[in-house]
């Protein structure tokens, strides 16, 4: 399964949510409150956005499902 950076998650949710804009800071709040478990991206890797964290796809799908997002449309090949 894939890993997603917080920036990628925010873009993916914003692009598919019918006008509901999700920021990278909003996704980071899920990390701070313990809703989203992350792995730190090593310093030698670039292009991760504002926050150097990645989330495993399976965990992300579970969290988004709990939050009411349409995970089937977001991750059509994982179902």
Tab-separated table of N, CA and C in Angstrom:
chain	number	residue	atom	x	y	z
A	1	UNK	N	0.828	-1.190	0.000
A	1	UNK	CA	0.000	0.000	0.000
A	1	UNK	C	0.870	1.251	0.000
A	2	UNK	N	0.292	2.295	-0.430
A	2	UNK	CA	1.000	3.567	-0.577
A	2	UNK	C	1.020	4.355	0.728
A	3	UNK	N	1.935	5.304	0.776
A	3	UNK	CA	1.986	6.286	1.850
A	3	UNK	C	1.669	7.644	1.256
A	4	UNK	N	1.012	8.490	2.033
A	4	UNK	CA	0.619	9.817	1.580
A	4	UNK	C	1.139	10.866	2.533
A	5	UNK	N	1.705	11.950	1.978
A	5	UNK	CA	2.127	13.072	2.813
A	5	UNK	C	0.880	13.870	3.209
A	6	UNK	N	1.015	14.701	4.217
A	6	UNK	CA	-0.111	15.520	4.646
A	6	UNK	C	-0.535	16.476	3.543
A	7	UNK	N	0.439	16.988	2.784
A	7	UNK	CA	0.121	17.883	1.671
A	7	UNK	C	-0.679	17.151	0.598
A	8	UNK	N	-0.300	15.924	0.295
A	8	UNK	CA	-1.018	15.132	-0.700
A	8	UNK	C	-2.429	14.824	-0.235
A	9	UNK	N	-2.583	14.506	1.030
A	9	UNK	CA	-3.911	14.224	1.579
A	9	UNK	C	-4.805	15.451	1.449
A	10	UNK	N	-4.286	16.612	1.820
A	10	UNK	CA	-5.070	17.853	1.733
A	10	UNK	C	-5.487	18.138	0.295
A	11	UNK	N	-4.562	17.994	-0.655
A	11	UNK	CA	-4.898	18.225	-2.073
A	11	UNK	C	-5.931	17.235	-2.568
A	12	UNK	N	-5.758	15.980	-2.218
A	12	UNK	CA	-6.684	14.923	-2.654
A	12	UNK	C	-8.093	15.184	-2.116
A	13	UNK	N	-8.195	15.545	-0.852
A	13	UNK	CA	-9.502	15.801	-0.253
A	13	UNK	C	-10.139	17.061	-0.822
A	14	UNK	N	-9.353	18.099	-1.017
A	14	UNK	CA	-9.886	19.352	-1.555
A	14	UNK	C	-10.366	19.182	-2.988
A	15	UNK	N	-9.643	18.410	-3.779
A	15	UNK	CA	-9.987	18.227	-5.186
A	15	UNK	C	-11.255	17.401	-5.373
A	16	UNK	N	-11.563	16.549	-4.428
A	16	UNK	CA	-12.681	15.632	-4.624
A	16	UNK	C	-13.883	15.893	-3.733
A	17	UNK	N	-13.851	16.974	-2.979
A	17	UNK	CA	-14.884	17.144	-1.965
A	17	UNK	C	-15.926	18.201	-2.291
A	18	UNK	N	-16.200	18.422	-3.534
A	18	UNK	CA	-17.286	19.311	-3.955
A	18	UNK	C	-17.226	20.670	-3.261
A	19	UNK	N	-16.071	21.332	-3.376
A	19	UNK	CA	-15.945	22.678	-2.840
A	19	UNK	C	-15.507	22.757	-1.394
A	20	UNK	N	-15.367	21.639	-0.720
A	20	UNK	CA	-14.921	21.637	0.674
A	20	UNK	C	-13.396	21.659	0.680
A	21	UNK	N	-12.813	22.786	1.015
A	21	UNK	CA	-11.368	22.956	0.987
A	21	UNK	C	-10.753	22.401	2.267
A	22	UNK	N	-9.775	21.530	2.125
A	22	UNK	CA	-9.068	20.947	3.262
A	22	UNK	C	-7.610	21.381	3.165
A	23	UNK	N	-7.114	22.031	4.210
A	23	UNK	CA	-5.735	22.516	4.195
A	23	UNK	C	-4.799	21.492	4.819
A	24	UNK	N	-3.524	21.673	4.538
A	24	UNK	CA	-2.498	20.838	5.156
A	24	UNK	C	-2.512	21.042	6.678
A	25	UNK	N	-2.778	22.266	7.121
A	25	UNK	CA	-2.873	22.539	8.560
A	25	UNK	C	-4.040	21.774	9.193
A	26	UNK	N	-5.150	21.656	8.473
A	26	UNK	CA	-6.298	20.897	8.982
A	26	UNK	C	-5.930	19.428	9.166
A	27	UNK	N	-5.236	18.873	8.190
A	27	UNK	CA	-4.809	17.474	8.292
A	27	UNK	C	-3.828	17.320	9.451
A	28	UNK	N	-2.947	18.293	9.640
A	28	UNK	CA	-1.995	18.232	10.744
A	28	UNK	C	-2.718	18.264	12.096
A	29	UNK	N	-3.829	18.952	12.175
A	29	UNK	CA	-4.609	18.963	13.421
A	29	UNK	C	-5.087	17.551	13.778
A	30	UNK	N	-5.392	16.754	12.768
A	30	UNK	CA	-5.783	15.361	13.022
A	30	UNK	C	-4.618	14.588	13.628
A	31	UNK	N	-3.406	14.935	13.217
A	31	UNK	CA	-2.206	14.310	13.775
A	31	UNK	C	-2.050	14.738	15.229
A	32	UNK	N	-2.158	16.043	15.482
A	32	UNK	CA	-1.979	16.577	16.838
A	32	UNK	C	-3.002	16.020	17.821
A	33	UNK	N	-4.209	15.746	17.360
A	33	UNK	CA	-5.250	15.230	18.253
A	33	UNK	C	-5.230	13.706	18.350
A	34	UNK	N	-4.296	13.064	17.647
A	34	UNK	CA	-4.160	11.616	17.745
A	34	UNK	C	-5.086	10.825	16.835
A	35	UNK	N	-5.824	11.494	15.983
A	35	UNK	CA	-6.733	10.793	15.084
A	35	UNK	C	-5.997	10.129	13.934
A	36	UNK	N	-4.873	10.721	13.527
A	36	UNK	CA	-4.129	10.251	12.373
A	36	UNK	C	-2.715	9.884	12.810
A	37	UNK	N	-2.338	8.633	12.588
A	37	UNK	CA	-1.003	8.162	12.949
A	37	UNK	C	-0.069	8.372	11.763
A	38	UNK	N	1.097	8.921	12.033
A	38	UNK	CA	2.028	9.275	10.966
A	38	UNK	C	3.411	8.696	11.221
A	39	UNK	N	4.207	8.715	10.149
A	39	UNK	CA	5.625	8.382	10.232
A	39	UNK	C	6.379	9.609	9.755
A	40	UNK	N	7.454	9.926	10.430
A	40	UNK	CA	8.259	11.077	10.018
A	40	UNK	C	9.032	10.716	8.755
A	41	UNK	N	9.057	11.644	7.815
A	41	UNK	CA	9.819	11.472	6.587
A	41	UNK	C	11.258	11.885	6.879
A	42	UNK	N	12.235	11.080	6.467
A	42	UNK	CA	13.644	11.426	6.729
A	42	UNK	C	14.017	12.785	6.131
A	43	UNK	N	14.939	13.464	6.783
A	43	UNK	CA	15.342	14.807	6.363
A	43	UNK	C	15.947	14.842	4.963
A	44	UNK	N	16.511	13.735	4.512
A	44	UNK	CA	17.167	13.738	3.202
A	44	UNK	C	16.180	13.581	2.043
A	45	UNK	N	14.920	13.387	2.326
A	45	UNK	CA	13.903	13.318	1.278
A	45	UNK	C	13.217	14.674	1.167
A	46	UNK	N	12.964	15.126	-0.031
A	46	UNK	CA	12.375	16.442	-0.266
A	46	UNK	C	10.990	16.304	-0.880
A	47	UNK	N	10.263	17.408	-0.879
A	47	UNK	CA	8.977	17.455	-1.552
A	47	UNK	C	7.820	16.932	-0.739
A	48	UNK	N	7.878	17.041	0.582
A	48	UNK	CA	6.818	16.501	1.421
A	48	UNK	C	5.821	17.545	1.882
A	49	UNK	N	6.044	18.818	1.590
A	49	UNK	CA	5.129	19.871	2.017
A	49	UNK	C	5.587	20.514	3.308
A	50	UNK	N	4.666	21.159	3.983
A	50	UNK	CA	4.964	21.913	5.199
A	50	UNK	C	5.348	21.006	6.377
A	51	UNK	N	4.713	19.859	6.474
A	51	UNK	CA	4.940	18.928	7.585
A	51	UNK	C	5.569	17.641	7.057
A	52	UNK	N	6.695	17.210	7.625
A	52	UNK	CA	7.417	16.040	7.111
A	52	UNK	C	6.881	14.713	7.647
A	53	UNK	N	5.628	14.423	7.322
A	53	UNK	CA	5.012	13.190	7.797
A	53	UNK	C	4.313	12.465	6.661
A	54	UNK	N	4.212	11.146	6.807
A	54	UNK	CA	3.494	10.326	5.841
A	54	UNK	C	2.543	9.403	6.590
A	55	UNK	N	1.462	9.025	5.909
A	55	UNK	CA	0.412	8.184	6.493
A	55	UNK	C	0.216	6.976	5.589
A	56	UNK	N	0.114	5.806	6.180
A	56	UNK	CA	-0.162	4.593	5.411
A	56	UNK	C	-1.595	4.641	4.890
A	57	UNK	N	-1.770	4.182	3.670
A	57	UNK	CA	-3.067	4.262	3.003
A	57	UNK	C	-4.189	3.573	3.780
A	58	UNK	N	-3.946	2.383	4.303
A	58	UNK	CA	-5.002	1.650	5.017
A	58	UNK	C	-5.506	2.439	6.228
A	59	UNK	N	-4.577	3.010	6.986
A	59	UNK	CA	-4.955	3.812	8.159
A	59	UNK	C	-5.690	5.078	7.720
A	60	UNK	N	-5.184	5.713	6.673
A	60	UNK	CA	-5.828	6.924	6.160
A	60	UNK	C	-7.264	6.642	5.738
A	61	UNK	N	-7.490	5.554	5.048
A	61	UNK	CA	-8.839	5.188	4.610
A	61	UNK	C	-9.760	5.008	5.808
A	62	UNK	N	-9.277	4.331	6.846
A	62	UNK	CA	-10.088	4.136	8.056
A	62	UNK	C	-10.464	5.462	8.707
A	63	UNK	N	-9.503	6.361	8.831
A	63	UNK	CA	-9.745	7.666	9.455
A	63	UNK	C	-10.728	8.480	8.616
A	64	UNK	N	-10.512	8.517	7.312
A	64	UNK	CA	-11.402	9.293	6.441
A	64	UNK	C	-12.817	8.729	6.437
A	65	UNK	N	-12.934	7.418	6.496
A	65	UNK	CA	-14.263	6.789	6.565
A	65	UNK	C	-14.987	7.235	7.843
A	66	UNK	N	-14.259	7.232	8.966
A	66	UNK	CA	-14.840	7.687	10.240
A	66	UNK	C	-15.266	9.147	10.177
A	67	UNK	N	-14.547	9.951	9.398
A	67	UNK	CA	-14.858	11.373	9.276
A	67	UNK	C	-15.943	11.654	8.240
A	68	UNK	N	-16.420	10.612	7.558
A	68	UNK	CA	-17.512	10.782	6.618
A	68	UNK	C	-17.118	11.088	5.187
A	69	UNK	N	-15.848	10.928	4.849
A	69	UNK	CA	-15.405	11.153	3.475
A	69	UNK	C	-15.769	9.945	2.606
A	70	UNK	N	-15.954	10.182	1.333
A	70	UNK	CA	-16.268	9.131	0.369
A	70	UNK	C	-14.977	8.442	-0.052
A	71	UNK	N	-14.566	7.435	0.714
A	71	UNK	CA	-13.282	6.790	0.454
A	71	UNK	C	-13.296	5.958	-0.831
A	72	UNK	N	-14.441	5.521	-1.265
A	72	UNK	CA	-14.524	4.745	-2.516
A	72	UNK	C	-14.106	5.604	-3.698
A	73	UNK	N	-14.553	6.854	-3.723
A	73	UNK	CA	-14.158	7.737	-4.820
A	73	UNK	C	-12.724	8.241	-4.673
A	74	UNK	N	-12.254	8.351	-3.435
A	74	UNK	CA	-10.876	8.813	-3.192
A	74	UNK	C	-9.838	7.735	-3.493
A	75	UNK	N	-10.185	6.491	-3.188
A	75	UNK	CA	-9.258	5.367	-3.353
A	75	UNK	C	-9.966	4.206	-4.050
A	76	UNK	N	-10.322	4.373	-5.317
A	76	UNK	CA	-11.137	3.364	-6.002
A	76	UNK	C	-10.471	1.994	-6.139
A	77	UNK	N	-9.159	1.940	-6.211
A	77	UNK	CA	-8.493	0.645	-6.401
A	77	UNK	C	-8.238	-0.104	-5.105
A	78	UNK	N	-8.431	0.535	-3.964
A	78	UNK	CA	-8.126	-0.100	-2.696
A	78	UNK	C	-9.309	-0.840	-2.092
A	79	UNK	N	-10.471	-0.730	-2.673
A	79	UNK	CA	-11.663	-1.339	-2.080
A	79	UNK	C	-11.880	-2.744	-2.553
